[in-house]
Amino acid sequence: MKKKDISHEDCRASLRNIGDALYVIGGKWKLKIIVALSEGNSRFNDLQRTINGISAKVLSNELKEMEANGLVIRHVYDQWPVAVAYELTEYSQSLTPVLIALDNWGAMHSKKIRRQMNKVENN
């Protein structure tokens, strides 16, 4: 968006809407979890192995928040040991166009982003 492309009221509405969306999907891990679950149901340990760098504690907390916000369904299987799997809801699947756009944007700017990441890490 360029300056003056939208009215003040539209800008405020966009800020509110984006704030609402980020409340549900914001943070370092939630979108990565959604992408990992897009292949289908996944058990906790499989999710942790798929998502590089996420600790069990962080994954557990993120999944609890995502379940509370209606993004995932938690299935507990009555067996020994108890097995737990997670599944995306229709609500979270409505993020597919957003994730595709974000994936495309990341691919388009990957070299620049990686250079900036290296600069930050080396300082």
PDB file of C-alpha atoms in Angstrom:
ATOM      1  CA  MET A   1       0.000   0.000   0.000  1.00  0.00           C
ATOM      2  CA  LYS A   2       1.278   3.416  -0.908  1.00  0.00           C
ATOM      3  CA  LYS A   3       0.619   6.537   1.092  1.00  0.00           C
ATOM      4  CA  LYS A   4      -2.779   8.019   0.236  1.00  0.00           C
ATOM      5  CA  ASP A   5      -3.986   4.804  -1.416  1.00  0.00           C
ATOM      6  CA  ILE A   6      -6.440   4.264   1.430  1.00  0.00           C
ATOM      7  CA  SER A   7      -8.500   6.550   3.619  1.00  0.00           C
ATOM      8  CA  HIS A   8      -7.810   7.092   7.302  1.00  0.00           C
ATOM      9  CA  GLU A   9     -10.851   4.986   8.203  1.00  0.00           C
ATOM     10  CA  ASP A  10      -9.749   2.159   5.913  1.00  0.00           C
ATOM     11  CA  CYS A  11      -6.264   2.303   7.401  1.00  0.00           C
ATOM     12  CA  ARG A  12      -7.641   2.047  10.942  1.00  0.00           C
ATOM     13  CA  ALA A  13      -9.884  -0.860   9.911  1.00  0.00           C
ATOM     14  CA  SER A  14      -6.922  -2.633   8.286  1.00  0.00           C
ATOM     15  CA  LEU A  15      -4.797  -2.139  11.398  1.00  0.00           C
ATOM     16  CA  ARG A  16      -7.589  -3.577  13.560  1.00  0.00           C
ATOM     17  CA  ASN A  17      -8.136  -6.548  11.227  1.00  0.00           C
ATOM     18  CA  ILE A  18      -4.415  -7.313  10.979  1.00  0.00           C
ATOM     19  CA  GLY A  19      -4.137  -7.025  14.764  1.00  0.00           C
ATOM     20  CA  ASP A  20      -6.971  -9.525  15.156  1.00  0.00           C
ATOM     21  CA  ALA A  21      -5.314 -11.928  12.708  1.00  0.00           C
ATOM     22  CA  LEU A  22      -1.928 -11.630  14.410  1.00  0.00           C
ATOM     23  CA  TYR A  23      -3.557 -12.335  17.772  1.00  0.00           C
ATOM     24  CA  VAL A  24      -4.509 -15.767  16.416  1.00  0.00           C
ATOM     25  CA  ILE A  25      -1.589 -16.601  14.085  1.00  0.00           C
ATOM     26  CA  GLY A  26       1.221 -14.340  15.286  1.00  0.00           C
ATOM     27  CA  GLY A  27       4.550 -15.469  16.615  1.00  0.00           C
ATOM     28  CA  LYS A  28       7.454 -17.478  15.336  1.00  0.00           C
ATOM     29  CA  TRP A  29       5.829 -20.913  15.247  1.00  0.00           C
ATOM     30  CA  LYS A  30       2.085 -20.928  14.537  1.00  0.00           C
ATOM     31  CA  LEU A  31       2.257 -20.619  10.761  1.00  0.00           C
ATOM     32  CA  LYS A  32       5.030 -23.217  10.648  1.00  0.00           C
ATOM     33  CA  ILE A  33       2.823 -25.586  12.667  1.00  0.00           C
ATOM     34  CA  ILE A  34      -0.078 -24.999  10.274  1.00  0.00           C
ATOM     35  CA  VAL A  35       2.151 -25.729   7.273  1.00  0.00           C
ATOM     36  CA  ALA A  36       3.494 -28.883   8.957  1.00  0.00           C
ATOM     37  CA  LEU A  37      -0.064 -30.060   9.657  1.00  0.00           C
ATOM     38  CA  SER A  38      -1.200 -29.325   6.101  1.00  0.00           C
ATOM     39  CA  GLU A  39       0.101 -32.788   5.126  1.00  0.00           C
ATOM     40  CA  GLY A  40      -2.499 -34.333   7.438  1.00  0.00           C
ATOM     41  CA  ASN A  41      -2.880 -35.372  11.058  1.00  0.00           C
ATOM     42  CA  SER A  42       0.376 -35.532  12.955  1.00  0.00           C
ATOM     43  CA  ARG A  43       1.473 -36.753  16.344  1.00  0.00           C
ATOM     44  CA  PHE A  44       3.257 -34.412  18.705  1.00  0.00           C
ATOM     45  CA  ASN A  45       6.722 -35.976  18.305  1.00  0.00           C
ATOM     46  CA  ASP A  46       6.389 -36.056  14.522  1.00  0.00           C
ATOM     47  CA  LEU A  47       5.488 -32.372  14.526  1.00  0.00           C
ATOM     48  CA  GLN A  48       8.475 -31.557  16.693  1.00  0.00           C
ATOM     49  CA  ARG A  49      10.799 -33.443  14.336  1.00  0.00           C
ATOM     50  CA  THR A  50       9.291 -31.719  11.288  1.00  0.00           C
ATOM     51  CA  ILE A  51       9.616 -28.177  12.671  1.00  0.00           C
ATOM     52  CA  ASN A  52      13.310 -27.483  13.052  1.00  0.00           C
ATOM     53  CA  GLY A  53      14.305 -25.784  16.305  1.00  0.00           C
ATOM     54  CA  ILE A  54      11.039 -25.914  18.255  1.00  0.00           C
ATOM     55  CA  SER A  55      11.239 -27.268  21.801  1.00  0.00           C
ATOM     56  CA  ALA A  56       8.632 -29.632  23.229  1.00  0.00           C
ATOM     57  CA  LYS A  57       7.532 -26.987  25.750  1.00  0.00           C
ATOM     58  CA  VAL A  58       7.073 -24.295  23.099  1.00  0.00           C
ATOM     59  CA  LEU A  59       5.271 -26.684  20.738  1.00  0.00           C
ATOM     60  CA  SER A  60       2.945 -27.759  23.542  1.00  0.00           C
ATOM     61  CA  ASN A  61       2.122 -24.151  24.448  1.00  0.00           C
ATOM     62  CA  GLU A  62       1.593 -23.156  20.810  1.00  0.00           C
ATOM     63  CA  LEU A  63      -0.718 -26.122  20.193  1.00  0.00           C
ATOM     64  CA  LYS A  64      -2.751 -25.278  23.315  1.00  0.00           C
ATOM     65  CA  GLU A  65      -3.193 -21.689  22.097  1.00  0.00           C
ATOM     66  CA  MET A  66      -4.052 -22.888  18.608  1.00  0.00           C
ATOM     67  CA  GLU A  67      -6.623 -25.327  19.975  1.00  0.00           C
ATOM     68  CA  ALA A  68      -8.162 -22.574  22.126  1.00  0.00           C
ATOM     69  CA  ASN A  69      -8.376 -20.333  19.044  1.00  0.00           C
ATOM     70  CA  GLY A  70      -9.982 -23.041  16.908  1.00  0.00           C
ATOM     71  CA  LEU A  71      -7.027 -23.634  14.581  1.00  0.00           C
ATOM     72  CA  VAL A  72      -6.321 -27.271  15.509  1.00  0.00           C
ATOM     73  CA  ILE A  73      -8.202 -30.231  16.896  1.00  0.00           C
ATOM     74  CA  ARG A  74      -6.454 -32.452  19.428  1.00  0.00           C
ATOM     75  CA  HIS A  75      -7.187 -36.173  19.204  1.00  0.00           C
ATOM     76  CA  VAL A  76      -6.306 -38.422  22.157  1.00  0.00           C
ATOM     77  CA  TYR A  77      -6.150 -42.129  21.318  1.00  0.00           C
ATOM     78  CA  ASP A  78      -6.964 -44.600  24.068  1.00  0.00           C
ATOM     79  CA  GLN A  79      -3.940 -46.841  23.902  1.00  0.00           C
ATOM     80  CA  TRP A  80      -0.777 -47.461  25.851  1.00  0.00           C
ATOM     81  CA  PRO A  81       1.180 -45.303  25.784  1.00  0.00           C
ATOM     82  CA  VAL A  82      -1.397 -42.622  25.148  1.00  0.00           C
ATOM     83  CA  ALA A  83      -1.072 -41.142  21.662  1.00  0.00           C
ATOM     84  CA  VAL A  84      -2.042 -37.579  20.786  1.00  0.00           C
ATOM     85  CA  ALA A  85      -2.432 -36.274  17.240  1.00  0.00           C
ATOM     86  CA  TYR A  86      -3.327 -32.857  15.876  1.00  0.00           C
ATOM     87  CA  GLU A  87      -5.423 -31.898  12.878  1.00  0.00           C
ATOM     88  CA  LEU A  88      -6.157 -28.602  11.147  1.00  0.00           C
ATOM     89  CA  THR A  89      -9.676 -27.210  11.325  1.00  0.00           C
ATOM     90  CA  GLU A  90     -11.566 -25.669   8.408  1.00  0.00           C
ATOM     91  CA  TYR A  91     -10.909 -22.327  10.100  1.00  0.00           C
ATOM     92  CA  SER A  92      -7.135 -22.779   9.864  1.00  0.00           C
ATOM     93  CA  GLN A  93      -7.424 -24.117   6.321  1.00  0.00           C
ATOM     94  CA  SER A  94      -8.928 -20.752   5.354  1.00  0.00           C
ATOM     95  CA  LEU A  95      -5.353 -19.443   5.777  1.00  0.00           C
ATOM     96  CA  THR A  96      -4.192 -21.392   2.697  1.00  0.00           C
ATOM     97  CA  PRO A  97      -4.226 -18.370   0.326  1.00  0.00           C
ATOM     98  CA  VAL A  98      -2.342 -16.312   2.931  1.00  0.00           C
ATOM     99  CA  LEU A  99       0.283 -19.044   3.348  1.00  0.00           C
ATOM    100  CA  ILE A 100       0.700 -19.408  -0.412  1.00  0.00           C
ATOM    101  CA  ALA A 101       1.210 -15.641  -0.743  1.00  0.00           C
ATOM    102  CA  LEU A 102       3.688 -15.643   2.165  1.00  0.00           C
ATOM    103  CA  ASP A 103       5.541 -18.626   0.689  1.00  0.00           C
ATOM    104  CA  ASN A 104       5.784 -16.866  -2.687  1.00  0.00           C
ATOM    105  CA  TRP A 105       6.954 -13.627  -1.072  1.00  0.00           C
ATOM    106  CA  GLY A 106       9.578 -15.485   0.968  1.00  0.00           C
ATOM    107  CA  ALA A 107      10.840 -17.318  -2.118  1.00  0.00           C
ATOM    108  CA  MET A 108      10.983 -14.072  -4.100  1.00  0.00           C
ATOM    109  CA  HIS A 109      13.027 -12.292  -1.427  1.00  0.00           C
ATOM    110  CA  SER A 110      14.920 -15.242   0.058  1.00  0.00           C
ATOM    111  CA  LYS A 111      18.413 -14.098  -0.937  1.00  0.00           C
ATOM    112  CA  LYS A 112      17.903 -10.634   0.539  1.00  0.00           C
ATOM    113  CA  ILE A 113      16.366 -12.045   3.725  1.00  0.00           C
ATOM    114  CA  ARG A 114      19.219 -14.550   4.186  1.00  0.00           C
ATOM    115  CA  ARG A 115      21.836 -11.806   3.690  1.00  0.00           C
ATOM    116  CA  GLN A 116      20.134  -9.678   6.333  1.00  0.00           C
ATOM    117  CA  MET A 117      19.891 -12.643   8.709  1.00  0.00           C
ATOM    118  CA  ASN A 118      23.621 -13.310   8.297  1.00  0.00           C
ATOM    119  CA  LYS A 119      24.464  -9.643   8.954  1.00  0.00           C
ATOM    120  CA  VAL A 120      22.415  -9.636  12.155  1.00  0.00           C
ATOM    121  CA  GLU A 121      23.899 -12.933  13.354  1.00  0.00           C
ATOM    122  CA  ASN A 122      27.463 -11.768  12.658  1.00  0.00           C
ATOM    123  CA  ASN A 123      27.113  -8.471  14.549  1.00  0.00           C
TER     124      ASN A 123
END
